[in-house]
XYZ file of C-alpha atoms in Angstrom:
659
model
C 60.296 -19.643 -16.353
C 63.286 -20.270 -17.701
C 63.664 -19.693 -21.241
C 67.348 -19.173 -24.249
C 67.036 -16.782 -26.505
C 69.191 -18.317 -28.947
C 71.354 -21.850 -29.099
C 74.145 -20.098 -28.436
C 73.301 -18.756 -25.192
C 73.916 -20.473 -21.893
C 71.360 -21.380 -19.851
C 71.175 -19.088 -16.699
C 69.649 -19.731 -13.453
C 66.501 -17.763 -12.512
C 65.286 -15.910 -9.809
C 62.077 -16.443 -8.256
C 60.521 -13.588 -8.989
C 60.899 -13.818 -12.618
C 59.580 -12.186 -16.136
C 60.356 -12.507 -19.392
C 59.952 -10.506 -23.410
C 57.604 -12.075 -23.833
C 55.630 -10.533 -20.690
C 57.964 -7.589 -20.652
C 56.776 -6.105 -24.452
C 53.116 -6.507 -23.486
C 52.288 -3.658 -22.123
C 48.857 -5.108 -20.627
C 51.066 -6.915 -18.677
C 53.670 -4.897 -17.567
C 51.895 -2.216 -16.888
C 49.141 -3.517 -14.275
C 52.594 -4.937 -12.373
C 54.605 -2.274 -10.142
C 58.326 -2.885 -8.460
C 59.073 -0.969 -5.035
C 61.592 0.095 -3.272
C 61.996 1.703 -0.130
C 64.705 3.429 2.900
C 63.285 2.908 5.983
C 62.735 6.270 6.681
C 59.142 7.318 4.185
C 61.010 8.000 0.952
C 60.743 4.653 -2.375
C 61.251 3.732 -5.455
C 58.246 3.231 -7.169
C 56.943 2.646 -10.684
C 55.864 0.048 -13.055
C 58.317 -2.961 -14.107
C 58.974 -1.787 -17.453
C 59.576 1.844 -15.930
C 56.887 3.640 -17.405
C 55.139 5.564 -14.774
C 51.517 4.937 -14.579
C 50.511 6.992 -11.215
C 51.660 10.048 -9.806
C 52.166 8.395 -6.660
C 55.243 6.544 -8.812
C 59.234 8.458 -9.390
C 62.879 7.003 -8.576
C 62.876 9.227 -5.177
C 59.943 10.127 -3.426
C 60.597 12.030 -0.567
C 59.041 13.454 2.907
C 59.888 17.578 1.961
C 58.842 18.461 5.663
C 59.708 21.610 5.129
C 56.788 21.352 2.322
C 54.082 19.147 4.837
C 53.898 15.739 5.616
C 53.086 14.286 2.673
C 55.605 12.554 0.516
C 56.779 14.607 -3.036
C 57.871 13.200 -6.167
C 61.479 14.544 -6.698
C 62.367 12.494 -9.875
C 60.299 11.248 -12.120
C 62.266 9.257 -13.880
C 65.112 8.765 -16.467
C 65.642 8.455 -20.218
C 67.852 6.268 -20.975
C 69.793 6.613 -24.546
C 72.918 4.158 -25.896
C 74.442 5.180 -29.093
C 76.034 2.772 -31.389
C 77.876 2.685 -35.082
C 75.669 6.960 -35.155
C 72.491 4.391 -34.659
C 70.527 5.593 -31.328
C 68.563 3.393 -28.685
C 65.999 5.154 -26.768
C 65.955 2.872 -22.972
C 63.645 5.057 -21.909
C 59.497 4.274 -21.723
C 56.873 7.606 -20.899
C 53.213 6.958 -21.653
C 51.760 10.413 -23.086
C 48.456 11.456 -23.889
C 45.896 9.045 -25.639
C 47.882 6.047 -24.855
C 51.034 7.369 -27.060
C 53.958 4.885 -26.292
C 56.907 7.538 -26.339
C 60.475 6.214 -25.784
C 59.300 2.781 -26.388
C 62.556 1.508 -24.493
C 60.264 -1.572 -23.080
C 60.363 -3.315 -26.700
C 64.853 -4.076 -26.540
C 63.573 -5.840 -23.073
C 64.947 -9.002 -22.755
C 64.766 -9.929 -18.815
C 63.312 -8.671 -15.494
C 63.979 -10.059 -12.386
C 63.323 -8.889 -8.419
C 66.550 -11.712 -6.388
C 68.227 -9.343 -4.690
C 67.264 -6.550 -6.753
C 65.273 -5.238 -8.946
C 67.815 -6.196 -12.873
C 66.606 -5.532 -16.326
C 68.114 -6.711 -19.151
C 67.975 -4.559 -22.151
C 69.233 -5.818 -25.558
C 70.059 -3.485 -28.243
C 71.389 -6.058 -31.053
C 74.782 -6.829 -30.687
C 74.597 -5.068 -27.066
C 73.612 -6.332 -23.511
C 73.264 -3.742 -21.256
C 71.960 -4.325 -17.830
C 70.455 -2.015 -15.398
C 70.114 -2.712 -11.035
C 68.460 -0.247 -8.742
C 68.685 0.060 -5.393
C 67.299 2.210 -2.423
C 69.656 2.914 0.352
C 68.449 1.863 3.731
C 69.446 5.213 5.127
C 69.427 7.597 2.919
C 66.845 9.477 0.665
C 69.207 8.398 -1.665
C 68.873 5.723 -5.211
C 71.620 4.039 -6.993
C 71.494 2.876 -10.657
C 73.670 0.421 -12.262
C 74.847 0.446 -15.628
C 76.932 -2.366 -17.609
C 77.407 -2.779 -20.616
C 78.204 -6.212 -20.580
C 78.300 -7.260 -24.460
C 79.280 -4.529 -27.405
C 81.458 -4.559 -30.343
C 82.964 -1.586 -29.477
C 82.567 1.300 -27.308
C 78.996 3.534 -26.868
C 78.113 6.985 -26.065
C 75.767 7.048 -23.092
C 73.252 9.629 -22.291
C 70.736 10.035 -19.982
C 67.553 12.821 -18.727
C 66.027 13.125 -15.638
C 62.963 14.051 -15.452
C 61.862 16.248 -12.505
C 58.638 17.177 -10.710
C 58.872 18.308 -7.758
C 55.449 17.817 -6.214
C 53.222 15.866 -3.799
C 52.507 12.298 -4.027
C 48.390 13.494 -4.494
C 48.950 16.659 -7.076
C 50.242 16.946 -10.833
C 53.433 18.726 -12.101
C 51.851 22.122 -14.673
C 54.516 23.197 -16.854
C 54.398 27.670 -15.556
C 56.842 30.180 -15.862
C 58.177 30.233 -12.022
C 59.952 27.183 -11.949
C 63.646 27.987 -10.952
C 65.905 26.698 -14.331
C 69.419 27.377 -13.074
C 71.714 24.112 -12.099
C 73.960 23.646 -10.072
C 77.409 21.847 -10.680
C 78.760 19.230 -8.479
C 81.688 16.665 -8.496
C 80.682 14.521 -11.278
C 77.109 15.615 -11.683
C 74.839 18.457 -11.418
C 72.212 19.888 -9.333
C 68.201 21.278 -9.401
C 65.397 22.672 -6.649
C 62.723 23.223 -9.430
C 61.196 25.807 -6.347
C 61.918 27.243 -2.940
C 61.373 24.998 0.167
C 62.525 21.541 -1.426
C 65.049 19.694 -0.684
C 67.598 19.875 -4.010
C 68.441 16.486 -5.745
C 71.505 15.379 -6.458
C 72.594 13.175 -9.399
C 76.527 12.094 -10.014
C 77.741 8.970 -11.992
C 81.009 6.813 -10.701
C 82.802 8.699 -13.539
C 83.094 11.751 -15.323
C 80.233 12.468 -17.349
C 79.678 15.883 -19.046
C 76.048 17.675 -18.799
C 74.929 19.536 -20.780
C 71.725 22.442 -19.541
C 68.781 22.634 -21.530
C 66.191 23.292 -19.560
C 62.662 22.615 -21.164
C 59.224 21.144 -20.580
C 57.523 17.962 -21.373
C 54.090 18.033 -22.137
C 50.521 15.845 -21.527
C 52.607 12.742 -19.202
C 49.395 9.879 -19.164
C 49.050 8.594 -15.447
C 46.530 5.283 -17.061
C 45.213 4.101 -13.003
C 44.584 8.052 -12.790
C 43.060 8.217 -14.922
C 40.648 4.322 -14.090
C 40.140 6.222 -10.740
C 38.657 9.265 -11.454
C 41.655 12.069 -11.221
C 43.921 13.931 -12.961
C 46.226 11.576 -14.859
C 48.245 14.351 -17.638
C 51.329 15.830 -16.383
C 54.079 17.956 -17.845
C 57.468 17.258 -16.202
C 60.375 19.907 -16.248
C 64.435 18.502 -17.490
C 66.782 20.559 -16.764
C 69.184 18.869 -19.222
C 70.949 15.610 -20.170
C 73.961 13.982 -19.162
C 76.829 12.534 -22.042
C 79.526 10.254 -21.438
C 81.121 6.608 -22.929
C 80.721 3.214 -22.303
C 82.799 0.355 -22.491
C 82.246 -3.904 -22.636
C 81.892 -5.208 -18.778
C 81.884 -1.786 -17.846
C 79.421 0.057 -15.362
C 78.751 2.882 -13.934
C 76.339 4.060 -10.803
C 74.165 6.675 -10.644
C 73.531 8.540 -7.271
C 70.110 10.377 -7.269
C 70.028 11.523 -3.790
C 68.938 15.140 -1.275
C 72.531 15.042 -0.365
C 75.470 15.501 -2.699
C 77.763 12.731 -2.043
C 81.290 10.831 -3.026
C 81.772 9.437 -6.362
C 84.685 7.521 -5.290
C 82.634 5.554 -3.372
C 79.800 4.556 -4.551
C 80.560 0.869 -5.833
C 80.721 -0.297 -2.990
C 78.071 1.073 -1.404
C 76.086 -0.076 -3.896
C 77.692 -3.452 -3.158
C 77.346 -3.379 0.060
C 73.718 -2.058 0.234
C 72.871 -5.144 -1.837
C 74.393 -7.098 1.340
C 72.075 -6.098 3.685
C 68.724 -7.098 2.075
C 66.897 -10.031 2.213
C 66.898 -11.996 -0.387
C 63.475 -12.741 -2.873
C 64.791 -16.253 -2.843
C 61.185 -17.719 -2.122
C 58.068 -17.154 -1.004
C 58.732 -16.486 2.823
C 61.605 -14.810 1.676
C 59.383 -12.410 -0.367
C 56.963 -11.609 2.531
C 59.890 -10.561 4.733
C 61.132 -8.491 2.354
C 58.066 -6.839 2.154
C 57.824 -6.387 5.795
C 60.849 -4.886 6.454
C 59.729 -1.953 3.908
C 56.878 -1.345 6.355
C 58.604 -0.245 9.338
C 60.487 3.482 9.063
C 62.788 4.490 11.394
C 62.874 8.743 12.262
C 64.746 10.905 14.436
C 62.714 10.004 17.417
C 60.695 7.888 16.033
C 59.990 4.355 15.195
C 56.220 4.027 12.802
C 54.819 1.425 10.577
C 53.149 2.961 6.975
C 49.902 1.522 6.374
C 50.672 0.867 2.710
C 52.328 2.349 -0.446
C 52.233 4.205 -1.963
C 49.904 6.017 -0.490
C 49.070 5.691 3.483
C 50.859 7.357 5.802
C 50.890 5.772 9.675
C 47.564 5.022 10.607
C 46.697 3.540 14.215
C 44.299 -0.183 13.753
C 47.151 -0.332 11.129
C 50.000 -0.326 13.167
C 48.341 -2.431 16.141
C 47.362 -5.193 13.947
C 50.050 -5.379 11.849
C 53.197 -5.079 14.456
C 52.862 -8.504 15.505
C 53.446 -9.780 11.734
C 55.968 -7.717 10.393
C 57.949 -7.768 13.818
C 57.957 -11.050 15.793
C 57.357 -13.744 13.569
C 61.513 -13.211 13.253
C 61.398 -12.440 16.669
C 62.388 -8.308 16.750
C 60.924 -7.235 20.117
C 63.116 -4.373 19.517
C 61.368 -3.299 17.243
C 58.165 -4.032 18.413
C 58.583 -1.864 21.714
C 60.207 0.610 20.289
C 57.073 1.225 17.811
C 54.770 0.931 20.840
C 56.838 3.412 22.277
C 56.123 6.188 19.576
C 52.331 5.322 19.337
C 51.775 6.037 23.154
C 52.873 9.474 23.146
C 49.787 10.774 21.035
C 47.642 8.445 22.845
C 44.641 11.203 24.709
C 41.821 10.873 25.993
C 41.936 6.640 26.180
C 42.468 7.026 22.051
C 45.371 6.219 19.751
C 45.442 8.364 16.715
C 43.996 6.983 13.979
C 46.108 8.590 11.585
C 48.078 11.901 11.483
C 50.082 13.543 14.054
C 50.290 16.465 16.867
C 48.082 18.825 15.813
C 47.173 16.779 12.696
C 45.980 13.645 15.251
C 42.654 12.547 13.724
C 41.078 10.204 16.431
C 37.999 9.473 15.378
C 38.055 5.118 16.210
C 36.622 3.653 18.683
C 38.783 0.043 17.766
C 42.218 1.034 17.525
C 43.106 1.399 21.204
C 41.534 -2.079 21.398
C 43.732 -3.101 18.762
C 46.728 -1.909 21.605
C 45.883 -5.231 23.671
C 45.522 -7.025 20.791
C 49.283 -6.675 19.970
C 50.449 -6.997 23.548
C 48.646 -10.237 23.632
C 50.484 -11.171 20.800
C 53.657 -10.813 21.649
C 53.000 -12.787 25.012
C 51.886 -15.693 23.115
C 54.538 -15.260 20.282
C 57.553 -14.888 22.888
C 56.178 -15.826 25.676
C 57.151 -13.446 27.980
C 55.341 -11.778 30.066
C 57.681 -10.069 32.222
C 57.490 -6.033 33.037
C 54.267 -5.702 30.248
C 52.564 -4.429 33.324
C 55.732 -1.995 34.379
C 55.827 -1.096 31.103
C 52.077 -0.542 29.511
C 49.971 -1.210 32.806
C 49.174 3.040 33.454
C 48.596 3.492 29.778
C 46.227 -0.040 29.570
C 44.681 1.868 32.658
C 43.653 4.604 31.424
C 42.107 3.365 28.217
C 40.115 1.106 30.415
C 38.415 3.718 32.237
C 38.391 5.922 29.748
C 35.597 3.787 27.785
C 34.185 2.336 30.657
C 33.823 6.574 32.047
C 33.043 7.771 28.815
C 34.963 9.142 25.659
C 34.879 11.350 22.107
C 31.775 9.887 19.713
C 30.042 8.926 22.714
C 32.218 5.565 23.220
C 31.143 4.031 26.935
C 30.559 1.238 28.605
C 27.208 0.371 29.504
C 25.256 -0.818 32.624
C 25.227 -4.244 30.211
C 29.642 -3.951 30.871
C 29.815 -3.311 26.564
C 31.130 -0.667 24.452
C 28.377 2.185 22.585
C 30.407 3.962 20.179
C 29.740 6.496 16.961
C 27.161 9.159 16.006
C 25.685 10.758 12.551
C 28.097 11.346 10.273
C 31.488 9.925 11.568
C 32.495 5.721 10.528
C 34.763 4.649 13.899
C 35.405 0.423 13.642
C 37.675 -0.032 10.263
C 34.842 -0.137 8.065
C 35.269 3.989 7.503
C 34.041 4.705 3.779
C 31.910 7.837 4.270
C 30.451 8.881 0.261
C 28.822 12.521 0.286
C 29.423 13.239 4.112
C 27.380 9.650 5.064
C 29.497 6.633 6.443
C 28.593 3.507 4.168
C 28.039 1.184 6.469
C 27.697 3.699 10.236
C 26.860 0.756 12.869
C 26.151 3.032 15.272
C 25.364 1.505 18.779
C 27.320 -1.757 19.995
C 29.530 -3.438 17.584
C 30.064 -7.379 18.053
C 33.996 -7.187 17.296
C 34.785 -3.753 19.322
C 32.919 -5.581 22.102
C 34.992 -8.137 21.788
C 38.018 -7.209 21.808
C 36.727 -4.903 24.690
C 36.224 -8.391 26.795
C 39.918 -9.588 25.444
C 41.263 -5.953 26.610
C 39.542 -6.463 30.524
C 40.456 -10.017 30.262
C 44.293 -9.621 29.178
C 44.576 -6.665 31.523
C 43.588 -8.485 34.475
C 46.233 -11.786 33.539
C 49.152 -8.730 33.556
C 47.937 -7.466 36.053
C 47.876 -10.621 38.725
C 50.903 -11.637 37.523
C 52.283 -8.422 38.346
C 50.726 -8.224 42.189
C 48.331 -4.953 41.375
C 44.865 -6.505 43.753
C 43.759 -2.669 43.572
C 43.200 -3.280 39.638
C 42.349 -7.183 39.431
C 38.827 -6.319 42.628
C 38.013 -3.114 40.909
C 38.113 -5.276 37.458
C 37.603 -8.254 37.375
C 33.595 -8.799 37.898
C 33.212 -7.015 33.695
C 34.040 -10.589 32.189
C 30.915 -12.359 33.420
C 28.664 -9.479 33.271
C 30.396 -8.929 28.870
C 30.126 -12.873 28.363
C 26.385 -12.928 29.187
C 25.525 -8.689 27.470
C 27.471 -10.237 24.467
C 25.181 -13.235 23.821
C 21.708 -11.533 24.693
C 22.900 -8.623 22.954
C 24.656 -10.376 19.179
C 23.579 -13.786 18.992
C 20.828 -16.364 17.272
C 20.509 -19.899 17.634
C 18.078 -19.769 14.804
C 20.383 -18.194 12.161
C 23.691 -19.754 14.247
C 26.088 -16.788 14.247
C 26.159 -13.206 15.343
C 24.782 -9.807 14.826
C 27.318 -7.381 13.119
C 26.076 -4.967 15.325
C 23.167 -3.970 17.098
C 21.099 -0.910 19.659
C 18.744 -1.688 22.282
C 15.796 -1.849 19.300
C 17.222 -3.596 16.451
C 20.005 -6.550 15.266
C 21.751 -6.486 12.705
C 22.464 -9.426 10.746
C 24.304 -8.410 7.857
C 26.500 -11.148 7.219
C 30.305 -9.203 7.135
C 34.184 -10.361 8.977
C 33.584 -8.648 12.336
C 32.024 -11.755 14.228
C 34.739 -14.074 12.644
C 36.954 -10.943 14.062
C 35.545 -11.512 17.606
C 35.581 -15.612 17.231
C 39.493 -15.211 16.674
C 40.403 -13.243 19.720
C 42.621 -15.128 22.508
C 39.923 -14.307 24.587
C 37.080 -14.170 23.708
C 33.202 -13.867 24.651
C 32.264 -16.330 21.822
C 31.259 -20.205 22.880
C 33.237 -22.926 20.349
C 29.555 -23.895 19.547
C 29.203 -20.282 18.725
C 32.669 -20.538 16.741
C 31.645 -23.431 15.032
C 28.949 -21.778 12.870
C 30.460 -18.660 12.878
C 33.261 -20.213 11.051
C 30.712 -22.076 9.214
C 28.993 -19.275 7.629
C 31.979 -16.856 7.176
C 33.641 -20.242 4.684
C 30.346 -20.379 2.823
C 29.880 -16.564 1.986
C 32.613 -14.885 2.894
C 35.846 -16.814 1.979
C 37.427 -16.008 -1.091
C 41.554 -17.180 -1.968
C 42.399 -14.227 -1.581
C 40.370 -13.284 1.814
C 37.634 -12.289 3.826
C 34.888 -10.281 2.256
C 33.508 -7.172 3.687
C 29.798 -9.430 3.279
C 28.462 -11.486 1.763
C 27.288 -11.819 -1.240
C 23.618 -12.729 -0.960
C 22.864 -8.672 0.191
C 21.541 -6.376 -2.018
C 24.449 -4.051 -1.254
C 27.255 -6.039 -2.352
C 29.461 -4.880 -4.407
C 32.429 -7.351 -5.920
C 34.403 -4.948 -7.821
C 36.129 -2.395 -6.622
C 36.337 0.175 -8.891
C 35.666 2.965 -11.119
C 35.680 6.964 -9.431
C 36.061 7.111 -5.612
C 32.929 7.486 -4.496
C 31.998 4.375 -6.561
C 35.181 2.346 -5.172
C 34.081 3.900 -1.589
C 30.686 1.992 -1.345
C 32.509 -0.525 -2.552
C 35.693 -1.255 -0.002
C 33.562 -2.262 2.695
C 30.515 -3.724 0.897
C 31.789 -6.893 -0.797
C 35.595 -6.516 -1.204
C 37.794 -9.219 0.224
C 40.921 -8.181 2.904
C 43.611 -10.226 3.125
C 44.562 -9.082 6.518
C 41.064 -10.901 7.949
C 42.757 -14.397 7.135
C 44.561 -13.917 10.225
C 41.615 -13.762 12.404
C 40.360 -16.920 10.002
C 43.126 -18.403 10.792
C 43.605 -17.952 14.477
C 40.010 -19.070 14.852
C 39.808 -22.016 12.307
C 42.483 -23.426 14.520
C 41.622 -23.399 17.588
C 38.473 -25.166 16.733
C 39.953 -27.282 14.775
C 43.954 -27.670 15.809
C 45.869 -29.402 13.870
C 43.427 -31.168 11.811
C 42.624 -27.685 10.692
C 46.651 -27.096 9.133
C 46.421 -28.226 6.166
C 43.156 -26.181 5.047
C 44.655 -22.852 6.496
C 47.817 -23.752 4.932
C 45.986 -23.581 1.163
C 45.038 -20.826 2.453
C 48.347 -19.427 3.215
C 50.026 -20.404 0.122
C 47.409 -20.049 -2.332
C 48.930 -16.438 -1.988
C 52.404 -17.799 -3.386
C 50.828 -16.537 -6.788
C 50.766 -13.157 -6.115
C 54.089 -12.378 -5.893
C 54.858 -11.790 -9.419
C 51.204 -9.597 -9.825
C 50.510 -6.030 -8.883
C 52.971 -4.997 -5.759
C 55.686 -7.816 -7.109
C 57.324 -9.465 -3.970
C 54.407 -8.366 -2.035
C 50.697 -8.321 -1.017
C 48.055 -5.638 -2.108
C 45.032 -3.934 0.068
C 42.307 -5.453 -0.851
C 40.783 -7.682 -3.826
C 37.675 -8.022 -5.351
C 35.093 -10.108 -4.265
C 34.279 -11.825 -7.732
C 36.590 -13.795 -9.202
C 39.133 -13.223 -10.261
C 39.366 -11.653 -7.600
C 42.116 -8.731 -8.706
C 44.177 -7.187 -6.573
C 43.149 -3.311 -5.807
C 44.113 -0.444 -4.254
C 47.524 -0.621 -2.019
C 49.720 -2.511 -4.290
C 51.543 -3.393 -0.887
C 49.501 -3.230 2.218
C 51.118 -3.712 6.166
C 48.313 -5.517 7.875
C 47.803 -7.958 4.526
C 51.786 -8.863 4.273
C 51.811 -9.198 8.060
C 48.724 -11.569 8.702
C 50.297 -14.240 6.450
C 53.584 -14.022 7.984
C 51.443 -14.336 11.578
C 49.234 -16.903 9.524
C 52.989 -19.092 8.837
C 53.276 -18.735 12.883
C 50.665 -19.675 13.787
C 50.238 -22.667 11.382
C 54.862 -23.705 12.748
C 52.628 -23.501 16.479
C 49.927 -25.035 16.653
């Protein structure tokens, strides 16, 4: 990407993730790429790389509002910057209005954008060069923005206008007469609180700036991604006024937008200190590591994993699947245990919540509790440690196994054949959980293949820890079940002629739809799947499910297959598990492949892993999306940054390093 603007400029060393002027001014290109920054406590900043918001979830300061609800809320939507030199105004903001009208068109002044270690945008306005850098502080609901006037013939006037929303990320703001239009003057800035119950937003400059209070509304701001998804896409944004100051050549100012008043004299030092804390995005693996850190959130009395940005909260299943890759790949055992401790507070009836907290917790999942055992087993494999695990987690493990054996919610119970039956009409409780018009798209009521493989894994791993800890009572009660499950599993799911496993079964029928769930079953450290079965499963998965961006959720040769994830919510939900490719499933595929082919299989798996380097400059820049189209060119879809997508790539890297 190295390129020189003119012969008088010196070549500049380019960052790993870099965009040039031609890419930035091309709206089809730049509006489809988003930057994300988080504060490790649930708040974030998210927009397109040219700072034009395209989603209702976009904003410069998006933070939880506990007095309103459990959702994130867009407080500061964006900023419009204006430079005035020789009576000529340069408008640097970029916003889209109804009819896809761009006003202002600040992106036309962008020359360069790079991500390492933080987003850095370079504007050229004639003889003026302005650099804009952004960083979200790690322990505060606060974004710091640094402006540096790198080149200028004389001093320039700099004005900045904030645009406020004060609404949930799931809704849009509309102009109204009950907004609080008052402001509070503070040191080098002002604060506003549009509605009662919200945290005020405090905006301050590192140097003195004049605030001019002129409340107004800007109507019909358009979010093109919401329009594509069939949602309300027009918003009215409130602007309380604007700030003015002056800049001279080589001068920098830092602006703080926060939920607390701060000390302006510390802004520049704080900005520099925050940069030092960041993992550099200097290569592919570092980019994954940086992205991984953004999913771990530290709250007052708990530590959690955010499933994805910008719209997911904590999901139990995603937490257990993502946790080993997010933490153990870099040796962070402390965070691993802290997240498990948080989850254990909400174990109820043998089930972990799939989403929500406390009274709002939803327990509609059969596999989430079983992934808890898998996460612990990955811990022993990635750290080599088993000491103390039964003492710390044995009580919870026994509770889960006993509840599944005796029966718990949603008809989850062990039958006499040792297998787990689960499900009831109207509810989807495996990971394939999309529901359209009250009907699950993939119901899978009965014996699901990955659920029963996880059940077998849970029992075998528990027996391993119990034997080591000397818990003979547990061992004597459970040791008879693995052989029974092995026999029942083969009888229930395997077909010699087809050469692969049924996806789910009842006593009357077996569904041999080709899906990736059999790959999950084949990948587990303790699995009822034999080596011959694995070979057949992997061959089928490689030929019909594998894409460069993950495993398809359904083989293309079935009539229900949908190769593109696009349209309104119903259309998207119908495609979610009917052909859409999921990166996280590559972790299971890689583990199964390496268990069969060993070192000879490393080159093939490395190719899949390294192929994701291409996505570092696509969709969510520097991270990995939730899903991709099953059909080529496998376009990124869903959330722009997904925990288990990033985590399983990191775990694949660990597997390759230790194979």
